[in-house]
Amino acid sequence: MQLLDDFCLSFDNLCSLLFQQIGHPLSKPELRALLDEIKDTAGVTLQEIDGRFRFMTNAILSVQDERSRINATDSDKFKVMKELVHDILSPAPSVSIYGSKTISATVELCRGRQNPVLIPGGDIKLNVRFVDASDFEKVHNALLTESTKVENKQTMFWVCTLPQDIELLLIDVVRDETICNNHRHDTNKEIQDYLRAQQADADKNRQEITRILRQSQNNSETICKGSPTSVNGETYKTQALKNFAEQVYNKYPLASRSMSASIVSDLLAYEDSTKLPESLNPFGIVGDNGVIETGHAAFAEIKDYIASSNDANGGQLSDHFSRAQYGWSKDTIRYLVALMLKAGIIVVRSGAQSFKMFTKNAAEAMKNNTSFSHLGLSLNTDAHLKPAEMMMAMTTLKELYNPQGLSPIPASIAKISLKIATQRRTKVEQLKDTFEKLKMAGTSTVSQAVNYLVKIIDSEGAEAPYLFAKDKACADALRFVNQVFKAEEQGKVLTSIKKIQKRLNDTQRLPQLPTLEILKNQLGEDEQAFNDIMLDPICFNHTSEYADLASHIDNEIEQACMHFYTEATLFINQKNSEIRGSEDFCSLKEEQKQSIEVLMSRIAIQEGKTLELLQEMCNQFTAFYAPLGLFDSIERKVKDFVAANKPAVTTPAEDDDSKRPNESSDATDAESVTGANEPTVVRRQIKRRLTQRQDVESLINELTRLLPQMDEGVSIDLSFID
C-alpha cells in the first residue's frame, strides 16, 4: 500500500518490487485479485489509470458510491450479451448447399424469455443459447421437444455450455459503462481519470466475456427436428448448419440453376422447340422432339400451388418458390411458368387480357420479375371441347342473338361472338351504369354480362366457345340483359323506375307544412311499395307494376297541388282581412290605405299540377309569412304610416284622479293647488324623428308658447316618442 501511495506503478513494476529475487514463486493472478479487492474496498480510492495504479483524491468517493448503487437489470445485461454475440457471429453464418446455392441463417439470441433477432438473414433460423453447465440437461431436454414443433421446422437450436459464470462480469460492465455515461460531461480531472479507468475495466471484462463465450462454443450441441449433434465453433456451421439447410431446401434440386434475367425473351426467340440450346433447357424439360414434359416434378409443384390458391398471382408464386423448401431463383420461376404456358398447362392474365399460349404479348407481360408479379395465374381446364360441348355453345349463341352463318366449330363461334360482343359492349355498359345509379338488385348480373363481353373481346373471341358451352353464368347474364332491353323497349320499365325515384327524392325537399302531411304519408306508403318491388332482381317481371305506381304518384301529387292552392289562398285572404280590420289600418288616410291594398294584392300564388310547381307554391307561401316577408313588410308599412300621422308635439293624456298637484299641462295650471311654493311641471311629448317641415314649425311654436311660464318657476318635461 505504501508503494502504491508513493509511486504510480504499473502492474509489472509492482510485481518486480514485491518479488525481487529471480526464481521467486510469483502468482500474478493472486496479486491481480488482491489489487482488485483493494480497489473495490469502500472508501479506498486506488484506481488503475492508463496502466498505472495510484490513489485518487476523495473527489471520486461519491462517484464510486453511485457506481456501487447502480442496478444492472436483466435488460441491461442482455444488451451487453447481444453486442458481444453479434460481434462473434457476424456476418450471418452462411453455407453452400447442392454446389450452387448459398444459404444465410437468421441469428436469434435467446436468454430467459427474450428471443430477439440478432442478425437478419434468410429463411433458416439459428437460435443461440448460452447456458450454465448446471442448466444444460434441462435446456437440452426441453429443446428436443420444442424443435419438433411445426413452427420450428426451419429453426436450428445451438446450445453452448458456459465454462464459468459470466453474471458478475456482465454486472461490472453495466455499472462501468453506466457510470461513464452518467458523468461523461463532468469537468473534474480526477473524475475523468476515474471514468477512464472504469471504461478500461469494462473493455477488459467485455474481452473476458467474449473469451468465455467463444470457449463455450467448443462445448456445444445443435438440435433440430428432435435430433442433437455435438459441435464446436466451426463444425456447427460447416456440418450441422449445412446438413440442416439441405433438409430444409430439399426441393431445390428440382430447379437448381439460376436463369438469366432475359430468359423469357430468349425462349420466345425459338418458335421451334427442337432447336432450343442447352442453356434454355438446363433441366431437360423439353425433349429432343420439341415436346414439353408436362409431368416434370417442378411443373407438378407449381400446378399444386396454383390449384390450392385462390387467384394466385406471379408475385405470390415467386415468393413461395423462392423460399424454403424450394429456394429457386425468381428468373428460374419465370422460365418454368413460360414453359408451362407454352405447353398449355396454365392460363396467364395480364390486366383484362388472358393468355393460353406463349405469344409475343404474353412474353411481354412476363418479361421481368416486376411485371411478372402482377400476373394472374390459373390452370387451363378448357384446353379441349368435345363435339357435344361445341354444339351447346352454338345453340346458346343462337338463342341469345340468332346470328347468321353460325356453325359448330371454334373459329366460327369465336368470330361471330367477337362481332356481337363488340357491338353490344357499350350499350350493356350503359345499362350497368343505370342499374348502379338506381341501386337495382340485378346490378351484379349486369356487371357479369359486361365482364363476359370484355373477356370475349380481349381474347379476340377465343374464350367464347368455352364460355357458351360450359359457363352457364355467362349465358344467364347475357340472357338477363336481353330481357331488360326488351322490357324497356316494350314497357319502359327503366323509365318508370327512374321517374318514381325522382319523384320520391324530390318530395324530400318539400317543407314541413301541415297542408302537405297527407301527401307525405301517401308517398311514404308508395316508397315502401316501391322498395318491396325493387328487392326482386327480375325487374322485367314487374313492368306493369312500376308503370302503375308512377302514374299513381303523379295523381297524388296533382291532388296535393290543388289542395295546397286552396288552403294557401284561404290563409292569405284571412291574413289580408286581419290587416284590414286592425286599428292601425283603420286610422290611416285613404291614400295610405290604397297603397297598402296594392301591396296586399300582390300576395298570391300561381296554381300548378306538378311536383315542381308544388315546390314553387310552397316556397312562395313560406316566403310570404317569413320574417321580412311580404306580410311582415306590409305590417311595418302600416306602422310607419301611423307614426307619420302623429303630430310632432303632443300633450300626454292624464286622468284627473292621477294628476299630482305639482304638475300642469298648460299655462292656466301653473299655480299649485297645495301651495305657491310647490314647483309646477309642464309635460310634452315630442317625435323622436322629425321628417317634415310642419313638424319642426309645430315644435318651435309650442316651445315659444311655453317660454313666458319659465319666468314663473314652471319646469318643462320633454319625452320622446317613436
XYZ file of C-alpha atoms in Angstrom:
722
model
C 0.000 0.000 0.000
C 2.898 2.339 0.798
C 4.467 1.590 -2.574
C 1.206 2.363 -4.320
C 0.877 5.562 -2.342
C 4.437 6.719 -3.082
C 4.702 5.740 -6.732
C 2.375 5.430 -9.711
C 3.383 1.859 -10.501
C 2.223 -0.372 -13.293
C 1.217 -3.933 -12.521
C 4.522 -5.285 -13.854
C 6.514 -2.715 -11.820
C 4.632 -3.748 -8.731
C 5.368 -7.410 -9.381
C 9.076 -6.628 -9.731
C 9.202 -4.675 -6.471
C 7.337 -7.291 -4.472
C 9.277 -10.269 -5.882
C 12.827 -9.095 -6.416
C 14.623 -12.463 -6.320
C 14.986 -14.349 -9.558
C 13.082 -17.568 -9.481
C 10.911 -16.453 -6.598
C 7.464 -18.024 -6.967
C 5.141 -15.350 -8.303
C 1.360 -15.673 -8.709
C 0.268 -12.771 -10.837
C -3.432 -13.802 -10.798
C -3.366 -13.768 -6.986
C -1.736 -10.344 -6.994
C -4.245 -9.068 -9.559
C -7.124 -10.390 -7.448
C -5.649 -8.705 -4.373
C -5.405 -5.376 -6.185
C -8.999 -5.716 -7.441
C -10.108 -6.410 -3.868
C -8.316 -3.282 -2.659
C -9.853 -1.217 -5.447
C -13.342 -2.434 -4.574
C -12.959 -1.691 -0.862
C -15.311 1.056 0.278
C -13.515 4.323 0.989
C -10.320 3.281 -0.838
C -9.585 5.449 -3.846
C -6.981 3.202 -5.515
C -7.506 3.066 -9.299
C -5.586 1.739 -12.292
C -5.400 4.615 -14.740
C -3.593 4.328 -18.067
C -1.943 1.120 -16.823
C -0.657 2.607 -13.551
C -2.015 2.318 -10.026
C -2.495 5.411 -7.934
C -4.643 6.713 -5.129
C -7.184 9.308 -6.165
C -8.487 12.185 -4.047
C -11.763 11.978 -2.173
C -13.462 13.675 -5.148
C -14.248 10.268 -6.638
C -15.782 8.762 -3.495
C -19.278 9.996 -4.370
C -18.901 8.648 -7.923
C -17.688 5.309 -6.550
C -20.684 5.181 -4.261
C -23.003 5.983 -7.160
C -21.440 3.150 -9.200
C -21.961 0.656 -6.385
C -25.663 1.557 -6.252
C -26.286 1.044 -9.982
C -28.786 -1.785 -10.536
C -27.764 -3.908 -13.515
C -31.128 -5.116 -14.865
C -31.625 -8.218 -16.995
C -32.324 -5.942 -19.942
C -29.019 -4.095 -19.452
C -27.070 -7.343 -19.179
C -28.824 -8.814 -22.203
C -27.939 -5.730 -24.221
C -24.232 -6.345 -23.498
C -24.663 -10.029 -24.394
C -26.304 -9.149 -27.731
C -23.451 -6.828 -28.661
C -20.792 -9.418 -27.838
C -22.556 -12.336 -29.571
C -23.256 -10.119 -32.582
C -19.529 -9.405 -32.891
C -18.691 -13.111 -32.547
C -21.175 -14.388 -35.167
C -21.142 -11.504 -37.669
C -21.646 -11.688 -40.554
C -24.651 -14.030 -40.562
C -23.499 -17.669 -40.783
C -23.880 -18.994 -44.334
C -23.301 -22.321 -46.078
C -23.314 -23.583 -49.653
C -25.728 -26.407 -50.479
C -26.048 -28.634 -53.550
C -22.999 -26.937 -55.005
C -24.888 -23.888 -56.319
C -26.899 -22.160 -53.594
C -25.706 -20.147 -50.609
C -27.950 -20.031 -47.539
C -27.596 -17.387 -44.813
C -29.157 -18.026 -41.418
C -31.083 -15.521 -39.331
C -29.458 -15.471 -35.877
C -31.604 -15.268 -32.726
C -30.123 -14.910 -29.236
C -32.211 -16.493 -26.500
C -31.715 -15.507 -22.847
C -34.570 -16.139 -20.465
C -37.808 -15.130 -22.155
C -36.125 -12.778 -24.591
C -35.653 -14.128 -28.102
C -34.851 -11.230 -30.485
C -33.375 -11.400 -33.982
C -29.698 -10.599 -33.599
C -28.533 -10.818 -37.215
C -31.089 -10.870 -40.048
C -30.590 -13.490 -42.732
C -32.645 -15.989 -44.720
C -35.479 -18.415 -44.006
C -33.398 -20.664 -41.751
C -33.079 -19.544 -38.129
C -30.125 -20.205 -35.837
C -31.351 -19.932 -32.246
C -28.284 -19.466 -29.992
C -28.368 -20.105 -26.232
C -25.537 -19.805 -23.691
C -26.362 -21.812 -20.561
C -24.603 -22.776 -17.346
C -23.429 -26.362 -17.035
C -25.998 -26.971 -14.297
C -28.843 -25.949 -16.638
C -27.655 -27.788 -19.740
C -29.608 -31.011 -19.199
C -32.861 -29.149 -18.563
C -32.474 -26.960 -21.662
C -31.364 -29.954 -23.752
C -34.487 -31.981 -22.919
C -36.819 -29.031 -23.488
C -35.378 -28.322 -26.932
C -35.649 -31.942 -28.028
C -39.419 -31.444 -27.841
C -39.511 -27.794 -28.908
C -37.559 -28.471 -32.104
C -40.184 -30.931 -33.376
C -42.973 -28.331 -33.477
C -44.205 -27.192 -36.892
C -43.298 -23.551 -36.266
C -39.670 -24.612 -35.624
C -39.209 -26.773 -38.720
C -36.775 -24.178 -40.117
C -35.017 -23.447 -36.798
C -31.745 -24.993 -35.613
C -31.075 -24.595 -31.883
C -27.451 -24.165 -30.790
C -26.822 -24.704 -27.072
C -23.409 -23.560 -25.781
C -22.297 -24.581 -22.261
C -20.512 -21.800 -20.344
C -17.301 -22.936 -18.607
C -17.819 -20.326 -15.872
C -20.436 -17.865 -14.706
C -20.472 -14.513 -16.510
C -23.134 -12.752 -14.439
C -20.672 -10.776 -12.272
C -18.704 -9.751 -15.340
C -21.888 -8.535 -17.034
C -22.848 -6.585 -13.908
C -19.425 -4.907 -13.798
C -19.666 -3.979 -17.476
C -23.117 -2.467 -16.996
C -22.010 -0.485 -13.927
C -18.778 0.737 -15.512
C -20.437 1.847 -18.739
C -23.416 3.390 -16.951
C -21.246 5.489 -14.599
C -19.125 6.612 -17.547
C -22.203 7.613 -19.478
C -23.721 9.453 -16.494
C -20.604 11.584 -15.949
C -19.253 11.937 -19.470
C -19.651 15.732 -19.275
C -18.023 16.097 -15.816
C -15.139 18.620 -15.927
C -13.296 17.393 -12.811
C -9.980 15.902 -13.957
C -9.856 13.377 -11.113
C -13.321 12.117 -12.026
C -12.406 11.948 -15.718
C -9.337 9.856 -14.809
C -11.553 7.615 -12.705
C -14.044 7.208 -15.556
C -11.232 6.331 -17.921
C -10.206 3.587 -15.525
C -13.783 2.276 -15.358
C -14.037 2.220 -19.150
C -10.788 0.258 -19.288
C -12.256 -2.219 -16.776
C -15.405 -2.516 -18.890
C -13.371 -3.201 -22.029
C -11.305 -5.790 -20.181
C -14.440 -7.521 -18.867
C -16.014 -7.489 -22.339
C -12.913 -9.246 -23.665
C -13.139 -11.780 -20.867
C -16.818 -12.467 -21.556
C -16.050 -12.846 -25.273
C -13.345 -15.367 -24.454
C -15.746 -17.353 -22.279
C -18.459 -17.290 -24.959
C -16.043 -18.497 -27.637
C -14.820 -21.215 -25.306
C -18.424 -22.318 -24.673
C -18.904 -22.861 -28.422
C -16.354 -25.654 -28.294
C -18.559 -27.486 -25.800
C -21.903 -27.183 -27.558
C -24.521 -29.069 -29.498
C -27.110 -28.321 -32.158
C -30.670 -29.619 -32.016
C -33.041 -29.688 -34.987
C -36.187 -31.746 -35.505
C -35.533 -33.628 -32.257
C -32.007 -34.712 -33.222
C -28.923 -33.439 -31.245
C -25.409 -33.160 -32.687
C -22.203 -32.288 -30.791
C -20.348 -29.409 -32.472
C -17.715 -26.748 -31.892
C -17.198 -23.176 -33.072
C -16.548 -24.368 -36.638
C -18.489 -27.575 -37.168
C -21.773 -26.016 -36.036
C -21.723 -24.265 -39.388
C -19.728 -26.478 -41.742
C -21.538 -29.662 -40.743
C -24.706 -29.116 -38.680
C -25.991 -25.967 -40.411
C -25.129 -27.310 -43.876
C -26.952 -30.608 -43.291
C -29.936 -28.815 -41.802
C -30.115 -26.372 -44.748
C -30.147 -29.253 -47.243
C -33.029 -30.821 -45.327
C -34.976 -27.545 -45.333
C -34.330 -26.868 -49.050
C -34.936 -30.462 -50.086
C -36.760 -29.483 -53.323
C -34.142 -27.076 -54.562
C -32.579 -29.741 -56.866
C -35.781 -29.800 -58.984
C -34.712 -26.454 -60.498
C -31.246 -25.859 -59.166
C -29.957 -23.482 -61.822
C -30.369 -19.699 -61.862
C -31.523 -18.478 -65.261
C -30.704 -15.101 -66.813
C -32.993 -12.069 -66.484
C -33.723 -12.207 -70.236
C -34.747 -15.873 -70.186
C -38.378 -15.288 -71.294
C -37.379 -13.148 -74.283
C -34.693 -15.677 -75.189
C -37.235 -18.501 -75.053
C -39.671 -16.586 -77.294
C -36.995 -16.297 -79.980
C -37.142 -20.087 -80.551
C -40.500 -20.913 -82.136
C -39.176 -24.373 -82.983
C -38.629 -26.073 -79.616
C -36.466 -28.759 -81.213
C -33.754 -26.151 -81.669
C -33.569 -24.983 -78.065
C -29.943 -24.741 -76.848
C -28.894 -26.430 -73.615
C -28.764 -23.037 -71.859
C -32.523 -22.707 -72.396
C -33.225 -26.316 -71.414
C -30.965 -26.952 -68.396
C -33.423 -29.280 -66.650
C -34.212 -31.388 -69.727
C -37.905 -30.472 -69.638
C -38.106 -30.098 -73.445
C -37.416 -33.341 -75.289
C -35.381 -33.695 -78.471
C -38.636 -33.826 -80.435
C -39.659 -30.437 -79.024
C -42.356 -31.887 -76.768
C -42.536 -30.389 -73.288
C -42.646 -32.905 -70.446
C -45.863 -31.763 -68.745
C -45.347 -34.219 -65.885
C -41.998 -32.750 -64.770
C -41.670 -32.621 -60.970
C -41.133 -28.830 -60.934
C -44.312 -28.359 -63.002
C -46.219 -30.588 -60.580
C -45.194 -28.409 -57.628
C -46.317 -25.213 -59.396
C -49.607 -26.789 -60.519
C -50.366 -27.920 -56.966
C -49.721 -24.407 -55.662
C -51.965 -22.731 -58.263
C -54.719 -25.289 -57.671
C -54.637 -24.725 -53.903
C -54.568 -20.909 -54.110
C -57.413 -18.555 -54.881
C -56.488 -16.022 -57.564
C -52.772 -16.808 -57.418
C -50.524 -14.181 -58.969
C -46.928 -14.086 -60.127
C -45.728 -12.216 -57.062
C -47.153 -14.802 -54.683
C -45.812 -17.641 -56.814
C -42.302 -16.152 -56.911
C -42.314 -15.507 -53.181
C -43.448 -19.059 -52.393
C -40.948 -20.895 -54.600
C -38.009 -18.611 -53.804
C -38.290 -19.539 -50.122
C -37.773 -22.806 -48.288
C -38.302 -25.636 -49.229
C -37.524 -24.654 -52.843
C -35.179 -21.667 -52.934
C -35.443 -21.304 -56.719
C -34.313 -18.048 -58.293
C -37.114 -15.759 -59.474
C -35.820 -15.811 -63.042
C -35.923 -19.613 -62.966
C -39.526 -19.480 -61.734
C -40.467 -17.220 -64.673
C -38.771 -19.677 -67.029
C -40.784 -22.605 -65.655
C -44.075 -20.653 -65.909
C -43.256 -19.682 -69.516
C -42.726 -23.353 -70.407
C -45.995 -24.307 -68.696
C -47.828 -21.621 -70.694
C -46.147 -22.864 -73.859
C -47.401 -26.376 -73.061
C -50.970 -25.141 -72.455
C -50.941 -26.189 -68.791
C -51.855 -22.791 -67.334
C -53.604 -19.528 -68.215
C -51.835 -16.209 -67.594
C -53.814 -12.998 -67.046
C -52.406 -9.516 -67.507
C -54.971 -6.886 -66.601
C -58.016 -7.657 -68.728
C -56.049 -9.915 -71.096
C -55.788 -13.685 -70.801
C -53.136 -15.802 -72.473
C -53.462 -19.514 -73.067
C -50.460 -19.678 -75.371
C -46.924 -18.353 -75.114
C -47.298 -15.441 -77.538
C -45.385 -12.208 -78.016
C -47.840 -10.297 -75.840
C -47.653 -12.987 -73.175
C -43.853 -12.836 -73.179
C -44.004 -9.034 -72.913
C -46.291 -9.338 -69.877
C -43.739 -11.514 -68.064
C -40.505 -10.045 -69.416
C -39.152 -9.192 -65.953
C -39.854 -10.038 -62.335
C -41.696 -6.764 -61.703
C -44.255 -7.245 -64.470
C -44.484 -10.968 -63.678
C -45.505 -10.205 -60.084
C -48.747 -8.588 -61.319
C -49.866 -11.508 -63.498
C -52.801 -13.712 -62.561
C -52.309 -17.463 -62.865
C -54.777 -20.332 -63.170
C -54.843 -23.855 -64.539
C -56.071 -24.287 -68.106
C -59.098 -26.523 -67.660
C -60.724 -25.852 -71.048
C -57.985 -26.857 -73.423
C -60.319 -29.073 -75.492
C -64.088 -29.009 -76.069
C -65.972 -32.142 -77.043
C -68.295 -32.073 -80.106
C -71.361 -32.084 -77.833
C -69.976 -29.111 -75.932
C -69.338 -27.264 -79.192
C -72.968 -27.836 -80.208
C -74.053 -26.473 -76.834
C -72.017 -23.319 -77.441
C -73.617 -22.803 -80.858
C -77.147 -23.426 -79.519
C -76.674 -20.932 -76.688
C -75.334 -18.277 -79.034
C -78.270 -18.741 -81.448
C -80.769 -18.500 -78.589
C -79.245 -15.248 -77.340
C -78.612 -13.381 -80.598
C -79.754 -15.593 -83.531
C -76.736 -14.722 -85.706
C -76.476 -15.765 -89.349
C -73.836 -18.150 -90.733
C -73.043 -19.825 -87.399
C -71.507 -23.311 -87.419
C -70.361 -25.588 -84.548
C -66.638 -25.002 -84.963
C -64.431 -22.861 -82.690
C -63.390 -20.391 -85.397
C -66.997 -19.627 -86.394
C -68.212 -19.250 -82.822
C -65.216 -17.060 -81.926
C -65.622 -14.769 -84.943
C -69.368 -14.187 -84.557
C -69.126 -13.859 -80.757
C -66.425 -11.202 -81.122
C -68.591 -9.204 -83.535
C -71.641 -9.358 -81.243
C -69.621 -8.512 -78.119
C -68.024 -5.506 -79.828
C -71.416 -4.182 -80.971
C -73.202 -4.623 -77.629
C -70.464 -3.768 -75.153
C -71.145 -0.003 -74.959
C -74.902 -0.473 -74.639
C -74.547 -3.057 -71.862
C -72.015 -0.875 -70.008
C -74.544 1.986 -70.104
C -77.159 -0.392 -68.708
C -74.753 -1.309 -65.911
C -74.312 2.390 -65.040
C -78.100 2.806 -64.969
C -78.545 -0.193 -62.655
C -75.820 1.098 -60.311
C -77.308 4.591 -60.238
C -80.783 3.208 -59.496
C -79.299 0.717 -56.963
C -81.206 -2.159 -58.533
C -80.976 -5.713 -57.263
C -79.819 -7.074 -60.634
C -76.689 -4.883 -60.802
C -74.299 -7.777 -60.187
C -75.832 -9.763 -63.061
C -75.440 -6.857 -65.494
C -71.839 -6.415 -64.280
C -71.235 -10.086 -65.026
C -72.570 -9.600 -68.543
C -70.176 -6.679 -69.100
C -67.258 -8.752 -67.826
C -68.090 -11.651 -70.139
C -68.320 -9.351 -73.167
C -64.970 -7.782 -72.262
C -63.465 -11.245 -71.826
C -64.621 -12.285 -75.297
C -63.275 -9.082 -76.859
C -59.916 -9.233 -75.090
C -59.391 -12.854 -76.137
C -60.401 -11.948 -79.689
C -63.256 -14.437 -79.414
C -61.079 -17.344 -78.294
C -62.872 -17.598 -74.934
C -66.350 -17.647 -76.475
C -66.644 -21.403 -77.272
C -65.797 -22.389 -73.714
C -67.982 -19.666 -72.141
C -71.095 -20.574 -74.140
C -70.501 -24.315 -73.759
C -69.548 -24.703 -70.095
C -70.083 -21.435 -68.231
C -73.821 -21.289 -67.521
C -73.432 -17.974 -65.677
C -72.302 -16.330 -68.925
C -75.462 -17.298 -70.817
C -77.663 -16.389 -67.832
C -76.126 -12.919 -67.521
C -76.415 -12.124 -71.234
C -79.976 -13.500 -71.330
C -80.913 -11.280 -68.378
C -79.587 -8.204 -70.196
C -81.583 -9.077 -73.321
C -84.788 -9.358 -71.294
C -84.172 -5.987 -69.622
C -83.683 -4.304 -73.009
C -86.888 -5.915 -74.268
C -88.868 -4.771 -71.202
C -87.588 -1.217 -71.615
C -88.430 -1.170 -75.297
C -91.966 -2.515 -74.823
C -92.977 -1.291 -71.364
C -90.473 1.440 -70.422
C -89.612 -0.376 -67.183
C -86.393 1.569 -66.519
C -88.076 4.849 -67.438
C -90.800 4.178 -64.853
C -88.218 3.318 -62.170
C -86.252 6.497 -62.856
C -89.463 8.550 -62.721
C -90.537 7.026 -59.399
C -87.127 7.550 -57.800
C -87.020 11.160 -58.970
C -90.484 11.869 -57.576
C -89.654 10.284 -54.224
C -86.326 12.101 -53.976
C -87.803 15.467 -54.955
C -90.578 15.237 -52.364
C -87.920 15.025 -49.646
C -87.171 18.689 -50.323
C -90.748 19.854 -49.660
C -91.061 21.963 -46.474
C -92.697 20.636 -43.326
C -96.181 22.142 -43.675
C -99.378 20.695 -42.168
C -101.052 21.087 -45.556
C -98.596 18.571 -47.065
C -98.892 15.883 -44.387
C -101.427 13.857 -46.379
C -99.174 13.839 -49.455
C -96.107 12.820 -47.457
C -97.970 9.959 -45.801
C -99.186 8.743 -49.183
C -95.699 8.955 -50.677
C -94.289 7.075 -47.683
C -96.613 4.187 -48.473
C -95.698 4.432 -52.153
C -91.994 4.323 -51.316
C -92.451 1.185 -49.213
C -94.297 -0.492 -52.072
C -91.572 0.610 -54.500
C -88.795 -0.748 -52.283
C -90.597 -4.071 -51.968
C -90.769 -4.436 -55.743
C -87.129 -3.359 -56.135
C -85.993 -6.282 -53.979
C -86.698 -8.626 -56.878
C -83.738 -8.576 -59.318
C -86.008 -9.794 -62.135
C -87.216 -6.255 -62.804
C -88.792 -7.081 -66.168
C -91.413 -9.216 -64.392
C -92.801 -6.045 -62.750
C -93.060 -3.731 -65.746
C -96.781 -3.021 -65.295
C -96.418 -2.568 -61.528
C -93.736 0.092 -61.976
C -95.836 1.902 -64.602
C -98.977 1.868 -62.401
C -97.051 3.110 -59.376
C -95.525 6.003 -61.350
C -98.989 7.047 -62.583
C -100.443 6.726 -59.073
C -97.743 9.000 -57.619
C -98.408 11.638 -60.295
C -102.127 11.612 -59.430
C -101.372 12.052 -55.734
C -99.095 14.985 -56.471
C -101.760 16.630 -58.661
C -104.360 16.296 -55.890
C -101.881 17.714 -53.373
C -101.282 20.736 -55.632
C -104.985 21.518 -55.800
C -105.434 21.101 -52.054
C -102.431 23.247 -51.218
C -103.517 26.033 -53.576
C -106.966 26.161 -51.991
C -105.653 26.166 -48.434
C -102.886 28.667 -49.124
C -105.276 31.092 -50.833
C -107.622 30.858 -47.849
C -104.807 31.651 -45.408
C -103.674 34.620 -47.485
C -107.180 36.068 -47.649
C -107.605 35.625 -43.898
C -104.356 37.436 -43.237
C -105.348 40.302 -45.536
C -108.678 40.611 -43.747
C -106.884 40.643 -40.408
C -104.716 43.550 -41.550
C -107.730 45.492 -42.878
C -109.563 45.057 -39.588
C -106.684 46.267 -37.435
C -106.980 49.586 -35.531
C -103.786 50.895 -37.152
C -105.109 50.258 -40.670
C -108.416 51.954 -39.886
C -106.568 55.074 -38.654
C -104.746 55.514 -41.963
C -105.541 58.131 -44.529
C -107.360 56.992 -47.636
C -104.365 57.233 -49.936
C -102.311 55.249 -47.408
C -104.951 52.517 -47.329
C -104.861 52.376 -51.108
C -101.086 51.820 -51.118
C -101.463 49.001 -48.556
C -104.213 47.418 -50.666
C -101.882 47.454 -53.667
C -99.247 45.587 -51.656
C -101.754 43.004 -50.423
C -102.998 42.420 -53.935
C -99.538 41.242 -54.893
C -99.658 38.384 -52.372
C -100.866 35.426 -54.404
C -99.521 32.049 -55.544
C -99.641 30.511 -59.016
C -101.659 27.302 -59.226
C -99.889 24.233 -60.688
C -100.284 20.466 -61.031
C -96.703 19.163 -60.992
C -94.243 18.475 -58.190
C -92.007 21.293 -59.401
C -94.892 23.790 -59.268
C -95.922 22.459 -55.849
C -92.400 23.130 -54.616
C -92.622 26.655 -56.043
C -96.027 27.259 -54.397
C -94.631 26.109 -51.043
C -91.636 28.391 -51.373
C -93.854 31.370 -52.220
C -96.276 30.686 -49.388
C -93.464 30.251 -46.863
C -91.776 33.431 -48.047
C -94.983 35.454 -47.504
C -95.017 34.574 -43.797
C -91.268 34.556 -43.194
C -89.567 37.344 -41.177
C -89.007 40.304 -43.510
C -91.505 38.668 -45.913
C -94.362 40.470 -47.682
C -96.795 40.300 -44.774
C -94.096 41.491 -42.394
C -93.284 44.303 -44.806
C -96.963 45.350 -45.069
C -97.415 45.440 -41.290
C -94.282 47.571 -40.909
C -95.599 49.875 -43.628
C -98.871 50.335 -41.730
C -96.972 51.173 -38.542
C -94.809 53.678 -40.425
C -97.933 55.407 -41.741
C -99.427 55.527 -38.224
C -96.249 57.045 -36.821
C -96.069 59.598 -39.626
C -99.643 60.705 -38.960
C -98.952 61.632 -35.319
C -98.290 65.424 -34.533
C -94.734 66.499 -33.761
C -95.641 67.688 -30.208
C -98.424 66.238 -28.067
C -99.653 66.667 -24.541
C -99.768 63.313 -22.735
C -103.262 62.345 -21.652
C -103.736 62.036 -17.877
C -106.736 61.046 -15.807
C -107.969 63.720 -13.362
C -107.522 61.331 -10.472
C -103.896 60.695 -11.379
C -102.793 64.345 -11.693
C -100.397 65.383 -8.991
C -100.886 68.885 -7.514
C -97.425 69.990 -8.557
C -97.920 69.272 -12.286
C -99.879 71.079 -15.025
C -100.338 70.637 -18.756
C -100.811 74.267 -19.794
C -100.299 77.834 -18.590
C -103.523 78.036 -16.565
C -102.344 75.142 -14.332
C -99.201 76.963 -13.256
C -100.424 77.613 -9.738
C -100.148 74.688 -7.368
C -103.319 73.676 -5.515
C -101.266 72.769 -2.465
C -99.277 75.949 -2.163
C -97.422 78.638 -4.039
C -94.036 77.168 -3.261
C -94.712 73.838 -4.947
C -92.848 73.582 -8.342
C -95.008 73.235 -11.440
C -94.116 70.770 -14.243
C -95.393 71.041 -17.788
C -95.154 67.761 -19.757
C -94.883 67.487 -23.533
C -94.199 64.578 -25.916
C -92.017 65.152 -28.988
C -91.448 62.917 -32.006
C -88.015 61.351 -31.882
C -87.587 61.798 -35.633
C -88.829 64.942 -37.456
C -89.184 64.367 -41.182
C -91.466 67.192 -42.296
C -91.223 70.983 -42.157
C -94.574 71.326 -40.394
C -93.323 69.092 -37.556
C -90.387 71.431 -36.914
C -92.620 74.501 -37.010
C -95.073 72.874 -34.584
C -92.246 72.154 -32.123
C -90.944 75.756 -32.300
C -94.430 77.225 -31.783
C -95.114 75.049 -28.735
C -91.811 75.896 -27.064
C -92.367 79.595 -27.820
C -95.802 79.417 -26.174
C -94.303 77.881 -23.029
C -91.471 80.424 -22.794
C -93.329 83.011 -20.578
C -94.081 80.337 -17.990
C -90.375 79.714 -17.407
C -90.212 83.062 -15.547
C -92.901 81.844 -13.133
C -90.857 78.835 -11.980
C -92.502 76.300 -14.266
C -90.276 73.434 -15.493
C -90.785 71.595 -18.789
C -90.529 67.764 -19.001
C -89.949 66.612 -22.607
C -90.226 62.936 -23.600
C -89.591 61.347 -26.983
C -91.995 59.103 -28.779
C -91.460 56.946 -31.860
